[in-house]
C-alpha positions as semicolon CSV with decimal commas, in nm:
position;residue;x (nm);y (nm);z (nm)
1;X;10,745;14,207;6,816
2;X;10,585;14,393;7,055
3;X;10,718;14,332;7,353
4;X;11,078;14,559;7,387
5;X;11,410;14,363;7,407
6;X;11,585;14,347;7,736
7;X;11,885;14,471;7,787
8;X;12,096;14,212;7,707
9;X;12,054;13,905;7,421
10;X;12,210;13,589;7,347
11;X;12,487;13,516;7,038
12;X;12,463;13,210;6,849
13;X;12,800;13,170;6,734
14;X;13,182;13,097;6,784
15;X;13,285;13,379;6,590
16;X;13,556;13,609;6,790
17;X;13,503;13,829;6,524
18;X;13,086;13,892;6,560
19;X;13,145;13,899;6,926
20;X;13,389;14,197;6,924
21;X;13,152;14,372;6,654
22;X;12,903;14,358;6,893
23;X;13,099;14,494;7,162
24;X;13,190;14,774;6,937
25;X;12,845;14,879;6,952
26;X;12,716;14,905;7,285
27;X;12,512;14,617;7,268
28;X;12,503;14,314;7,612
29;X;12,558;13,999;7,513
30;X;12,602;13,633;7,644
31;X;12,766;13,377;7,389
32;X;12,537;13,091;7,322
33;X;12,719;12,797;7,182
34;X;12,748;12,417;7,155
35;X;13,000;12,255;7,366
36;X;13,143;12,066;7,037
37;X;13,185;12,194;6,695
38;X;12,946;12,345;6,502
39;X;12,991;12,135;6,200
40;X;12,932;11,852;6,377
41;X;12,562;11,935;6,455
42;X;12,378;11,781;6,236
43;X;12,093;12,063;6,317
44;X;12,330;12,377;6,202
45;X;12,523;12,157;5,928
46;X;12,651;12,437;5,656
47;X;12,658;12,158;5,405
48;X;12,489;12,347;5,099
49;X;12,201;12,144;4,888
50;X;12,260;12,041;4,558
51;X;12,218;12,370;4,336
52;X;12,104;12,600;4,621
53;X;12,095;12,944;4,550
54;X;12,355;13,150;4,752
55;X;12,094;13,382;4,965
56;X;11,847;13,090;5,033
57;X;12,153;12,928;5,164
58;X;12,311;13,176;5,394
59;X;11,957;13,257;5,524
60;X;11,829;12,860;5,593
61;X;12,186;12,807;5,761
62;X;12,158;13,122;5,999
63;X;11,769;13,055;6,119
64;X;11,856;12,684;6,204
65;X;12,157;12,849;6,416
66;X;11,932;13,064;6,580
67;X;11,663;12,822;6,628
68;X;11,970;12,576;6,744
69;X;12,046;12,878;7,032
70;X;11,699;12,904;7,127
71;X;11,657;12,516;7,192
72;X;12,030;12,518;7,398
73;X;11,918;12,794;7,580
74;X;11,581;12,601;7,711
75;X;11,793;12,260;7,794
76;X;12,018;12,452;7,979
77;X;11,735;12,624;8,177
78;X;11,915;12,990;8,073
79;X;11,748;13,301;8,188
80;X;11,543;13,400;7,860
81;X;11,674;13,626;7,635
82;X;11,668;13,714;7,231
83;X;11,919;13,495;7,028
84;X;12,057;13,592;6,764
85;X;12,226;13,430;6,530
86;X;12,431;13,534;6,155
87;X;12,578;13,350;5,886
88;X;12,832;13,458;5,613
89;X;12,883;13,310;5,279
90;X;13,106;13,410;5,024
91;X;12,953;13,328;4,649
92;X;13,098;13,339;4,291
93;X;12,874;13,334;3,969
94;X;12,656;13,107;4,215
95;X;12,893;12,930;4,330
96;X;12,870;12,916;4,721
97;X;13,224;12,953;4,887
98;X;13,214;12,853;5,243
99;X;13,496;12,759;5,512
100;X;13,764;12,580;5,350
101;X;13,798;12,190;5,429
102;X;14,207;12,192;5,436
103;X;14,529;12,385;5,236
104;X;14,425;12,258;4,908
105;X;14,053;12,374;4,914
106;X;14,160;12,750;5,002
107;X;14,430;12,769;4,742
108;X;14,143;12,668;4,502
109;X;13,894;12,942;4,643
110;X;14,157;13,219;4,673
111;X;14,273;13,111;4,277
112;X;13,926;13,134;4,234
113;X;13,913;13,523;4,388
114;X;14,204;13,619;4,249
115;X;14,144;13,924;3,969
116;X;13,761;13,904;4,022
117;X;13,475;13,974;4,222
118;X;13,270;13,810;4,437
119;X;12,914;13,867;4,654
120;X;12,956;13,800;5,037
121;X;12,660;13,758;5,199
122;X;12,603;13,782;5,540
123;X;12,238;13,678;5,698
124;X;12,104;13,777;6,036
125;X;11,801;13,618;6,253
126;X;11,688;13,716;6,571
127;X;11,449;13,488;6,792
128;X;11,212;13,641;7,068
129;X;10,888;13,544;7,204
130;X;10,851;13,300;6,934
131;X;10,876;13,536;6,678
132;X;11,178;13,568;6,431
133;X;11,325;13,862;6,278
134;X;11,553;13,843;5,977
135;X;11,766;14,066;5,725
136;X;12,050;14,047;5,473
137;X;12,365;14,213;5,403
138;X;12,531;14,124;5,049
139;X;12,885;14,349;4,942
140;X;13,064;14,338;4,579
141;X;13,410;14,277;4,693
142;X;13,697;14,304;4,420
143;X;14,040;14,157;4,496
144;X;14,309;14,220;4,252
145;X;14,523;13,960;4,103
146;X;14,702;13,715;4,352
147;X;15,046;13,564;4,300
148;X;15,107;13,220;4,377
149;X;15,362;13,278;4,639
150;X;15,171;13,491;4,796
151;X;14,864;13,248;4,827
152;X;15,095;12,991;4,948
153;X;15,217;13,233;5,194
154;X;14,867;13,338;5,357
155;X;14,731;12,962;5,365
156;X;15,112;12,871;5,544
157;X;14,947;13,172;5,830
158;X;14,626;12,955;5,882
159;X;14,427;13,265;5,863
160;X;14,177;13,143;5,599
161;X;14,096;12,816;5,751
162;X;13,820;12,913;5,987
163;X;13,645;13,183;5,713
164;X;13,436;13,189;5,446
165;X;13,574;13,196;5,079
166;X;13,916;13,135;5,285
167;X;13,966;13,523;5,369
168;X;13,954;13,748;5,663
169;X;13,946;14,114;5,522
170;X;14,056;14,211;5,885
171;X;14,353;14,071;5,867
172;X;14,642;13,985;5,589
173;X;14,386;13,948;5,357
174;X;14,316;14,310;5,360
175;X;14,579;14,343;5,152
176;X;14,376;14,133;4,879
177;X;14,097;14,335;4,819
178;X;14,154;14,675;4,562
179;X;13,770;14,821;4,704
180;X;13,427;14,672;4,808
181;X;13,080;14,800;4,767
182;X;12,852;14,774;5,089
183;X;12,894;14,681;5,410
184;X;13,306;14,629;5,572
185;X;13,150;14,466;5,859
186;X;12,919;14,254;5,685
187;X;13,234;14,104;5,532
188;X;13,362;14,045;5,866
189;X;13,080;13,848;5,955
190;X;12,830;14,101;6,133
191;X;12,676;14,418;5,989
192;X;12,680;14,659;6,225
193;X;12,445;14,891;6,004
194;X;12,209;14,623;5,972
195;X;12,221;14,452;6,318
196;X;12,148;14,807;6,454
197;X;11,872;14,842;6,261
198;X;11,727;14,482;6,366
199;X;11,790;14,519;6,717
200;X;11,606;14,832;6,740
201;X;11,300;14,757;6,548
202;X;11,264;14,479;6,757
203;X;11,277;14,770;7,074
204;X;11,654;14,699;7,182
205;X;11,755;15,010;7,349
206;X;12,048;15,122;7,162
């Protein structure tokens, strides 16, 4: 890109969560969203493909959300700014972990977590002047054993329906996870580290 960002950009997501890590950082936003759900856009569905590899995954799902914000933005005759758009995906020996479909399916993910480790994998994309910028964040998190009360317990909260691998490490599930390797905030669903980086190669002034 050669053009230099203006001072403020557009978010691609419902995530409370990105939108205060954004906010942590200095950096003007305007939330860019569908009216409806997300998973009910066919043109941002985070239905994975029959044997799709984790990081090709995460990555195809967060350019079609960005590409999804850019084409809202021009039907809705916005002012033009950057989108930018991330996806997070938790994945086990391949296995891609994503929001859980009801009680059942995130007592089988967490069982699934529980003693092990797992990759999360969170994807960024940024769309300017018809150009897109991408990058990757991927953390080892290890989560000791879980009991099945306590399982039970955390689902009863409704925390985990709404995340990826049916965790929030910002919240009770902190108490899951015995240490991680890379980024905190990448596990939260935006990496500051990264998104700093992306922002200002593209000439964001940070």
């Amino acid at each position: 890109m050669t053009i230099p960002l203006p001072p403020r950009i557009y978010l691609a997501s419902h995530s409370p969560r990105r939108r205060e890590l954004l906010t942590q950082i200095g950096v003007l936003f305007d939330s860019l969203i569908s009216r409806g759900s997300p998973r009910q856009d066919p043109e941002v569905d985070e239905t994975p493909f029959p044997g799709e590899d984790p990081v090709a995954y995460v990555q195809r799902v967060t350019l079609a959300k960005a590409e999804h914000g850019v084409r809202l933005m021009t039907m809705r005759h916005l002012i033009a700014q950057p989108v930018l758009a991330a996806d997070t995906t938790v994945a086990v020996d391949g296995q891609i972990l994503g929001k859980p479909k009801d009680g059942a399916d995130a007592e089988r993910m967490l069982k699934l977590l529980s003693g092990s480790s797992h990759r999360v994998l969170t994807a960024l994309a940024l769309v300017w002047n018809d150009q897109t910028r991408s990058t990757l964040s991927e953390t080892m998190v290890h989560f000791r054993p879980l009991e099945p009360g306590e399982i039970a317990r955390y689902i009863a909260s409704g925390e985990p329906m709404d995340k990826a691998g049916a965790y929030g490490i910002q919240g009770r599930a902190g108490l899951f996870v015995r240490r991680l390797e890379g980024s905190y905030s990448g596990v939260m669903g935006l990496p500051l580290f990264e998104t700093g980086e992306l922002l200002r190669e593209c000439g964001y002034p940070l």
